[in-house]
mmCIF file with all atom_site columns, C-alpha atoms in Angstrom:
data_model
loop_
_atom_site.group_PDB
_atom_site.id
_atom_site.type_symbol
_atom_site.label_atom_id
_atom_site.label_alt_id
_atom_site.label_comp_id
_atom_site.label_asym_id
_atom_site.label_entity_id
_atom_site.label_seq_id
_atom_site.pdbx_PDB_ins_code
_atom_site.Cartn_x
_atom_site.Cartn_y
_atom_site.Cartn_z
_atom_site.occupancy
_atom_site.B_iso_or_equiv
_atom_site.pdbx_formal_charge
_atom_site.auth_seq_id
_atom_site.auth_comp_id
_atom_site.auth_asym_id
_atom_site.auth_atom_id
_atom_site.pdbx_PDB_model_num
ATOM 1   C CA . MET A 1 1   ? 73.917  77.307  151.124 1.00 0.00 ? 3   MET A CA 1
ATOM 2   C CA . SER A 1 2   ? 71.980  77.215  147.838 1.00 0.00 ? 4   SER A CA 1
ATOM 3   C CA . ASN A 1 3   ? 73.552  76.415  144.486 1.00 0.00 ? 5   ASN A CA 1
ATOM 4   C CA . ARG A 1 4   ? 73.473  80.125  143.565 1.00 0.00 ? 6   ARG A CA 1
ATOM 5   C CA . GLU A 1 5   ? 75.585  81.105  146.519 1.00 0.00 ? 7   GLU A CA 1
ATOM 6   C CA . GLN A 1 6   ? 78.384  78.588  145.857 1.00 0.00 ? 8   GLN A CA 1
ATOM 7   C CA . PRO A 1 7   ? 81.284  79.886  143.811 1.00 0.00 ? 9   PRO A CA 1
ATOM 8   C CA . ALA A 1 8   ? 81.340  78.642  140.236 1.00 0.00 ? 10  ALA A CA 1
ATOM 9   C CA . PRO A 1 9   ? 84.478  76.889  139.032 1.00 0.00 ? 11  PRO A CA 1
ATOM 10  C CA . ASP A 1 10  ? 85.730  79.910  137.050 1.00 0.00 ? 12  ASP A CA 1
ATOM 11  C CA . GLU A 1 11  ? 87.345  82.550  139.242 1.00 0.00 ? 13  GLU A CA 1
ATOM 12  C CA . GLY A 1 12  ? 84.763  82.319  141.990 1.00 0.00 ? 14  GLY A CA 1
ATOM 13  C CA . ALA A 1 13  ? 82.111  83.891  139.769 1.00 0.00 ? 15  ALA A CA 1
ATOM 14  C CA . GLU A 1 14  ? 78.556  83.310  140.793 1.00 0.00 ? 16  GLU A CA 1
ATOM 15  C CA . GLU A 1 15  ? 76.217  81.466  138.488 1.00 0.00 ? 17  GLU A CA 1
ATOM 16  C CA . PRO A 1 16  ? 73.559  83.726  137.023 1.00 0.00 ? 18  PRO A CA 1
ATOM 17  C CA . ALA A 1 17  ? 70.138  83.366  138.518 1.00 0.00 ? 19  ALA A CA 1
ATOM 18  C CA . LYS A 1 18  ? 67.834  81.096  136.612 1.00 0.00 ? 20  LYS A CA 1
ATOM 19  C CA . PRO A 1 19  ? 64.505  82.484  135.429 1.00 0.00 ? 21  PRO A CA 1
ATOM 20  C CA . GLY A 1 20  ? 62.068  82.542  138.295 1.00 0.00 ? 22  GLY A CA 1
ATOM 21  C CA . GLU A 1 21  ? 64.791  82.518  140.981 1.00 0.00 ? 23  GLU A CA 1
ATOM 22  C CA . GLU A 1 22  ? 65.010  85.433  143.331 1.00 0.00 ? 24  GLU A CA 1
ATOM 23  C CA . LEU A 1 23  ? 68.245  87.406  143.203 1.00 0.00 ? 25  LEU A CA 1
ATOM 24  C CA . SER A 1 24  ? 69.783  88.444  146.466 1.00 0.00 ? 26  SER A CA 1
ATOM 25  C CA . VAL A 1 25  ? 71.678  91.657  147.083 1.00 0.00 ? 27  VAL A CA 1
ATOM 26  C CA . GLU A 1 26  ? 74.645  89.591  148.183 1.00 0.00 ? 28  GLU A CA 1
ATOM 27  C CA . GLY A 1 27  ? 74.428  87.465  145.038 1.00 0.00 ? 29  GLY A CA 1
ATOM 28  C CA . LEU A 1 28  ? 74.259  90.536  142.812 1.00 0.00 ? 30  LEU A CA 1
ATOM 29  C CA . GLN A 1 29  ? 77.189  92.126  144.611 1.00 0.00 ? 31  GLN A CA 1
ATOM 30  C CA . LYS A 1 30  ? 79.280  88.981  144.163 1.00 0.00 ? 32  LYS A CA 1
ATOM 31  C CA . SER A 1 31  ? 78.347  88.748  140.495 1.00 0.00 ? 33  SER A CA 1
ATOM 32  C CA . ALA A 1 32  ? 79.118  92.413  139.954 1.00 0.00 ? 34  ALA A CA 1
ATOM 33  C CA . GLU A 1 33  ? 82.476  92.097  141.707 1.00 0.00 ? 35  GLU A CA 1
ATOM 34  C CA . ALA A 1 34  ? 83.384  89.031  139.666 1.00 0.00 ? 36  ALA A CA 1
ATOM 35  C CA . LEU A 1 35  ? 82.475  90.885  136.494 1.00 0.00 ? 37  LEU A CA 1
ATOM 36  C CA . ARG A 1 36  ? 84.491  93.943  137.600 1.00 0.00 ? 38  ARG A CA 1
ATOM 37  C CA . LEU A 1 37  ? 87.494  91.687  138.186 1.00 0.00 ? 39  LEU A CA 1
ATOM 38  C CA . ARG A 1 38  ? 87.170  90.108  134.736 1.00 0.00 ? 40  ARG A CA 1
ATOM 39  C CA . VAL A 1 39  ? 86.791  93.531  133.100 1.00 0.00 ? 41  VAL A CA 1
ATOM 40  C CA . ALA A 1 40  ? 89.831  94.851  134.985 1.00 0.00 ? 42  ALA A CA 1
ATOM 41  C CA . ALA A 1 41  ? 91.851  91.779  133.978 1.00 0.00 ? 43  ALA A CA 1
ATOM 42  C CA . ALA A 1 42  ? 90.820  92.225  130.340 1.00 0.00 ? 44  ALA A CA 1
ATOM 43  C CA . GLN A 1 43  ? 91.757  95.926  130.459 1.00 0.00 ? 45  GLN A CA 1
ATOM 44  C CA . ALA A 1 44  ? 95.114  95.113  132.056 1.00 0.00 ? 46  ALA A CA 1
ATOM 45  C CA . GLN A 1 45  ? 95.791  92.480  129.390 1.00 0.00 ? 47  GLN A CA 1
ATOM 46  C CA . ARG A 1 46  ? 94.861  94.925  126.614 1.00 0.00 ? 48  ARG A CA 1
ATOM 47  C CA . GLU A 1 47  ? 97.213  97.525  128.079 1.00 0.00 ? 49  GLU A CA 1
ATOM 48  C CA . LYS A 1 48  ? 99.954  94.904  128.362 1.00 0.00 ? 50  LYS A CA 1
ATOM 49  C CA . ASP A 1 49  ? 99.376  93.928  124.719 1.00 0.00 ? 51  ASP A CA 1
ATOM 50  C CA . ILE A 1 50  ? 99.588  97.576  123.635 1.00 0.00 ? 52  ILE A CA 1
ATOM 51  C CA . GLU A 1 51  ? 102.835 98.064  125.546 1.00 0.00 ? 53  GLU A CA 1
ATOM 52  C CA . GLN A 1 52  ? 104.240 94.899  123.941 1.00 0.00 ? 54  GLN A CA 1
ATOM 53  C CA . LYS A 1 53  ? 103.328 96.179  120.483 1.00 0.00 ? 55  LYS A CA 1
ATOM 54  C CA . LEU A 1 54  ? 104.986 99.520  121.240 1.00 0.00 ? 56  LEU A CA 1
ATOM 55  C CA . THR A 1 55  ? 108.098 97.631  122.367 1.00 0.00 ? 57  THR A CA 1
ATOM 56  C CA . ASP A 1 56  ? 107.973 95.489  119.214 1.00 0.00 ? 58  ASP A CA 1
ATOM 57  C CA . ARG A 1 57  ? 107.676 98.652  117.109 1.00 0.00 ? 59  ARG A CA 1
ATOM 58  C CA . LYS A 1 58  ? 110.686 100.186 118.831 1.00 0.00 ? 60  LYS A CA 1
ATOM 59  C CA . THR A 1 59  ? 112.690 96.995  118.252 1.00 0.00 ? 61  THR A CA 1
ATOM 60  C CA . LEU A 1 60  ? 111.662 96.914  114.592 1.00 0.00 ? 62  LEU A CA 1
ATOM 61  C CA . ILE A 1 61  ? 112.707 100.542 114.159 1.00 0.00 ? 63  ILE A CA 1
ATOM 62  C CA . GLY A 1 62  ? 116.122 99.640  115.580 1.00 0.00 ? 64  GLY A CA 1
ATOM 63  C CA . GLU A 1 63  ? 116.361 96.714  113.160 1.00 0.00 ? 65  GLU A CA 1
ATOM 64  C CA . ALA A 1 64  ? 115.372 99.019  110.305 1.00 0.00 ? 66  ALA A CA 1
ATOM 65  C CA . GLN A 1 65  ? 118.125 101.479 111.217 1.00 0.00 ? 67  GLN A CA 1
ATOM 66  C CA . LYS A 1 66  ? 120.736 98.708  111.315 1.00 0.00 ? 68  LYS A CA 1
ATOM 67  C CA . ASN A 1 67  ? 119.387 97.367  108.030 1.00 0.00 ? 69  ASN A CA 1
ATOM 68  C CA . ASP A 1 68  ? 119.610 100.845 106.491 1.00 0.00 ? 70  ASP A CA 1
ATOM 69  C CA . ASP A 1 69  ? 123.253 101.189 107.517 1.00 0.00 ? 71  ASP A CA 1
ATOM 70  C CA . VAL A 1 70  ? 124.195 97.842  106.005 1.00 0.00 ? 72  VAL A CA 1
ATOM 71  C CA . LEU A 1 71  ? 122.011 98.484  102.951 1.00 0.00 ? 73  LEU A CA 1
ATOM 72  C CA . ARG A 1 72  ? 123.622 101.882 102.369 1.00 0.00 ? 74  ARG A CA 1
ATOM 73  C CA . THR A 1 73  ? 127.112 100.361 102.558 1.00 0.00 ? 75  THR A CA 1
ATOM 74  C CA . ALA A 1 74  ? 126.130 97.429  100.342 1.00 0.00 ? 76  ALA A CA 1
ATOM 75  C CA . GLY A 1 75  ? 124.508 99.779  97.837  1.00 0.00 ? 77  GLY A CA 1
ATOM 76  C CA . GLU A 1 76  ? 127.537 102.042 97.664  1.00 0.00 ? 78  GLU A CA 1
ATOM 77  C CA . THR A 1 77  ? 129.834 99.036  97.283  1.00 0.00 ? 79  THR A CA 1
ATOM 78  C CA . LEU A 1 78  ? 127.602 97.537  94.603  1.00 0.00 ? 80  LEU A CA 1
ATOM 79  C CA . GLU A 1 79  ? 127.418 100.823 92.724  1.00 0.00 ? 81  GLU A CA 1
ATOM 80  C CA . TYR A 1 80  ? 131.201 101.278 92.777  1.00 0.00 ? 82  TYR A CA 1
ATOM 81  C CA . PHE A 1 81  ? 132.072 97.751  91.693  1.00 0.00 ? 83  PHE A CA 1
ATOM 82  C CA . THR A 1 82  ? 129.335 97.672  89.050  1.00 0.00 ? 84  THR A CA 1
ATOM 83  C CA . ALA A 1 83  ? 130.837 100.833 87.577  1.00 0.00 ? 85  ALA A CA 1
ATOM 84  C CA . MET A 1 84  ? 134.296 99.253  87.710  1.00 0.00 ? 86  MET A CA 1
ATOM 85  C CA . GLN A 1 85  ? 132.974 96.160  85.921  1.00 0.00 ? 87  GLN A CA 1
ATOM 86  C CA . GLU A 1 86  ? 131.362 98.318  83.228  1.00 0.00 ? 88  GLU A CA 1
ATOM 87  C CA . LEU A 1 87  ? 134.701 100.062 82.738  1.00 0.00 ? 89  LEU A CA 1
ATOM 88  C CA . GLY A 1 88  ? 136.347 96.688  82.323  1.00 0.00 ? 90  GLY A CA 1
ATOM 89  C CA . GLU A 1 89  ? 138.327 96.878  85.541  1.00 0.00 ? 91  GLU A CA 1
ATOM 90  C CA . ILE A 1 90  ? 136.808 93.733  87.029  1.00 0.00 ? 92  ILE A CA 1
ATOM 91  C CA . LYS A 1 91  ? 137.543 90.692  84.896  1.00 0.00 ? 93  LYS A CA 1
ATOM 92  C CA . ASP A 1 92  ? 138.548 87.978  87.341  1.00 0.00 ? 94  ASP A CA 1
ATOM 93  C CA . PRO A 1 93  ? 135.737 85.361  87.689  1.00 0.00 ? 95  PRO A CA 1
ATOM 94  C CA . ALA A 1 94  ? 136.186 85.346  91.474  1.00 0.00 ? 96  ALA A CA 1
ATOM 95  C CA . ASP A 1 95  ? 135.664 89.127  91.595  1.00 0.00 ? 97  ASP A CA 1
ATOM 96  C CA . ILE A 1 96  ? 132.653 88.874  89.290  1.00 0.00 ? 98  ILE A CA 1
ATOM 97  C CA . LYS A 1 97  ? 131.238 86.188  91.586  1.00 0.00 ? 99  LYS A CA 1
ATOM 98  C CA . LYS A 1 98  ? 131.817 88.466  94.594  1.00 0.00 ? 100 LYS A CA 1
ATOM 99  C CA . LEU A 1 99  ? 130.001 91.282  92.773  1.00 0.00 ? 101 LEU A CA 1
ATOM 100 C CA . ALA A 1 100 ? 127.028 88.952  92.213  1.00 0.00 ? 102 ALA A CA 1
ATOM 101 C CA . GLU A 1 101 ? 127.039 88.105  95.937  1.00 0.00 ? 103 GLU A CA 1
ATOM 102 C CA . ILE A 1 102 ? 126.974 91.806  96.810  1.00 0.00 ? 104 ILE A CA 1
ATOM 103 C CA . ARG A 1 103 ? 124.077 92.287  94.367  1.00 0.00 ? 105 ARG A CA 1
ATOM 104 C CA . ASP A 1 104 ? 122.180 89.401  96.019  1.00 0.00 ? 106 ASP A CA 1
ATOM 105 C CA . LEU A 1 105 ? 122.926 90.761  99.485  1.00 0.00 ? 107 LEU A CA 1
ATOM 106 C CA . THR A 1 106 ? 121.654 94.196  98.496  1.00 0.00 ? 108 THR A CA 1
ATOM 107 C CA . ALA A 1 107 ? 118.434 92.703  97.102  1.00 0.00 ? 109 ALA A CA 1
ATOM 108 C CA . SER A 1 108 ? 117.978 90.645  100.262 1.00 0.00 ? 110 SER A CA 1
ATOM 109 C CA . LEU A 1 109 ? 118.503 93.697  102.484 1.00 0.00 ? 111 LEU A CA 1
ATOM 110 C CA . GLU A 1 110 ? 115.985 95.684  100.442 1.00 0.00 ? 112 GLU A CA 1
ATOM 111 C CA . LYS A 1 111 ? 113.453 92.871  100.846 1.00 0.00 ? 113 LYS A CA 1
ATOM 112 C CA . GLN A 1 112 ? 114.112 92.729  104.610 1.00 0.00 ? 114 GLN A CA 1
ATOM 113 C CA . ARG A 1 113 ? 113.577 96.466  104.848 1.00 0.00 ? 115 ARG A CA 1
ATOM 114 C CA . LEU A 1 114 ? 110.219 96.196  103.095 1.00 0.00 ? 116 LEU A CA 1
ATOM 115 C CA . GLU A 1 115 ? 109.150 93.434  105.495 1.00 0.00 ? 117 GLU A CA 1
ATOM 116 C CA . ILE A 1 116 ? 110.214 95.494  108.507 1.00 0.00 ? 118 ILE A CA 1
ATOM 117 C CA . ASP A 1 117 ? 108.309 98.499  107.143 1.00 0.00 ? 119 ASP A CA 1
ATOM 118 C CA . LYS A 1 118 ? 105.185 96.349  106.689 1.00 0.00 ? 120 LYS A CA 1
ATOM 119 C CA . LYS A 1 119 ? 105.406 95.098  110.279 1.00 0.00 ? 121 LYS A CA 1
ATOM 120 C CA . ILE A 1 120 ? 105.881 98.617  111.628 1.00 0.00 ? 122 ILE A CA 1
ATOM 121 C CA . GLY A 1 121 ? 103.000 99.864  109.481 1.00 0.00 ? 123 GLY A CA 1
ATOM 122 C CA . ALA A 1 122 ? 100.693 97.103  110.707 1.00 0.00 ? 124 ALA A CA 1
ATOM 123 C CA . ILE A 1 123 ? 101.436 97.996  114.327 1.00 0.00 ? 125 ILE A CA 1
ATOM 124 C CA . GLU A 1 124 ? 101.018 101.732 113.728 1.00 0.00 ? 126 GLU A CA 1
ATOM 125 C CA . GLN A 1 125 ? 97.657  101.300 111.970 1.00 0.00 ? 127 GLN A CA 1
ATOM 126 C CA . GLU A 1 126 ? 95.965  100.015 115.100 1.00 0.00 ? 128 GLU A CA 1
ATOM 127 C CA . PRO A 1 127 ? 93.890  102.862 116.572 1.00 0.00 ? 129 PRO A CA 1
ATOM 128 C CA . THR A 1 128 ? 95.033  102.274 120.159 1.00 0.00 ? 130 THR A CA 1
ATOM 129 C CA . ILE A 1 129 ? 98.688  102.250 119.105 1.00 0.00 ? 131 ILE A CA 1
ATOM 130 C CA . LEU A 1 130 ? 98.193  105.299 116.918 1.00 0.00 ? 132 LEU A CA 1
ATOM 131 C CA . GLY A 1 131 ? 96.637  107.133 119.869 1.00 0.00 ? 133 GLY A CA 1
ATOM 132 C CA . LYS A 1 132 ? 99.533  106.212 122.166 1.00 0.00 ? 134 LYS A CA 1
ATOM 133 C CA . LEU A 1 133 ? 102.067 107.342 119.542 1.00 0.00 ? 135 LEU A CA 1
ATOM 134 C CA . HIS A 1 134 ? 100.187 110.603 119.056 1.00 0.00 ? 136 HIS A CA 1
ATOM 135 C CA . ASP A 1 135 ? 100.096 111.242 122.803 1.00 0.00 ? 137 ASP A CA 1
ATOM 136 C CA . ALA A 1 136 ? 103.814 110.475 123.122 1.00 0.00 ? 138 ALA A CA 1
ATOM 137 C CA . ALA A 1 137 ? 104.616 112.813 120.225 1.00 0.00 ? 139 ALA A CA 1
ATOM 138 C CA . LYS A 1 138 ? 102.559 115.623 121.769 1.00 0.00 ? 140 LYS A CA 1
ATOM 139 C CA . LYS A 1 139 ? 104.306 115.113 125.110 1.00 0.00 ? 141 LYS A CA 1
ATOM 140 C CA . GLU A 1 140 ? 107.739 115.124 123.459 1.00 0.00 ? 142 GLU A CA 1
ATOM 141 C CA . ASP A 1 141 ? 106.842 118.264 121.512 1.00 0.00 ? 143 ASP A CA 1
ATOM 142 C CA . ALA A 1 142 ? 105.673 120.010 124.678 1.00 0.00 ? 144 ALA A CA 1
ATOM 143 C CA . GLU A 1 143 ? 108.884 119.056 126.488 1.00 0.00 ? 145 GLU A CA 1
ATOM 144 C CA . TRP A 1 144 ? 111.009 120.233 123.559 1.00 0.00 ? 146 TRP A CA 1
ATOM 145 C CA . THR A 1 145 ? 109.093 123.517 123.393 1.00 0.00 ? 147 THR A CA 1
ATOM 146 C CA . ALA A 1 146 ? 109.503 124.038 127.156 1.00 0.00 ? 148 ALA A CA 1
ATOM 147 C CA . LYS A 1 147 ? 113.258 123.414 126.914 1.00 0.00 ? 149 LYS A CA 1
ATOM 148 C CA . LYS A 1 148 ? 113.497 125.822 124.002 1.00 0.00 ? 150 LYS A CA 1
ATOM 149 C CA . GLU A 1 149 ? 111.563 128.516 125.902 1.00 0.00 ? 151 GLU A CA 1
ATOM 150 C CA . TYR A 1 150 ? 113.696 127.952 128.994 1.00 0.00 ? 152 TYR A CA 1
ATOM 151 C CA . ALA A 1 151 ? 116.868 128.331 126.914 1.00 0.00 ? 153 ALA A CA 1
ATOM 152 C CA . LYS A 1 152 ? 115.607 131.699 125.611 1.00 0.00 ? 154 LYS A CA 1
ATOM 153 C CA . ALA A 1 153 ? 114.961 133.003 129.133 1.00 0.00 ? 155 ALA A CA 1
#
């Protein structure tokens, strides 16, 4: 068996023929198959990465919704107690300290929301992700339209 016909250390891929060496059909077939396997593995990994990013996006959207709920409550609470303080209803130093904590919490939640939005935006800007989201939206729209048409019938 010549050196060309022995599997190379990486994934059984055949070494490329050196200039001046004759390529065999069998050698070319093995090289082509090894390349096909590497291409398929790369495609599978890319698809896995895309699915992971879509999962991450979904998780981030869930976090954003939870953040919005807490932020809305904190904002309403802050607004109410700030108004009460301006009216002179809150004078106790402990209550004033609590109001400052609510203000800090609200600012922190707003900052978290901006960070979540940035992460979601970064994921959605990738062309492959954008394409998948577009396809999913078209599919959902078609299903919704079909259900609506069925309900009319």
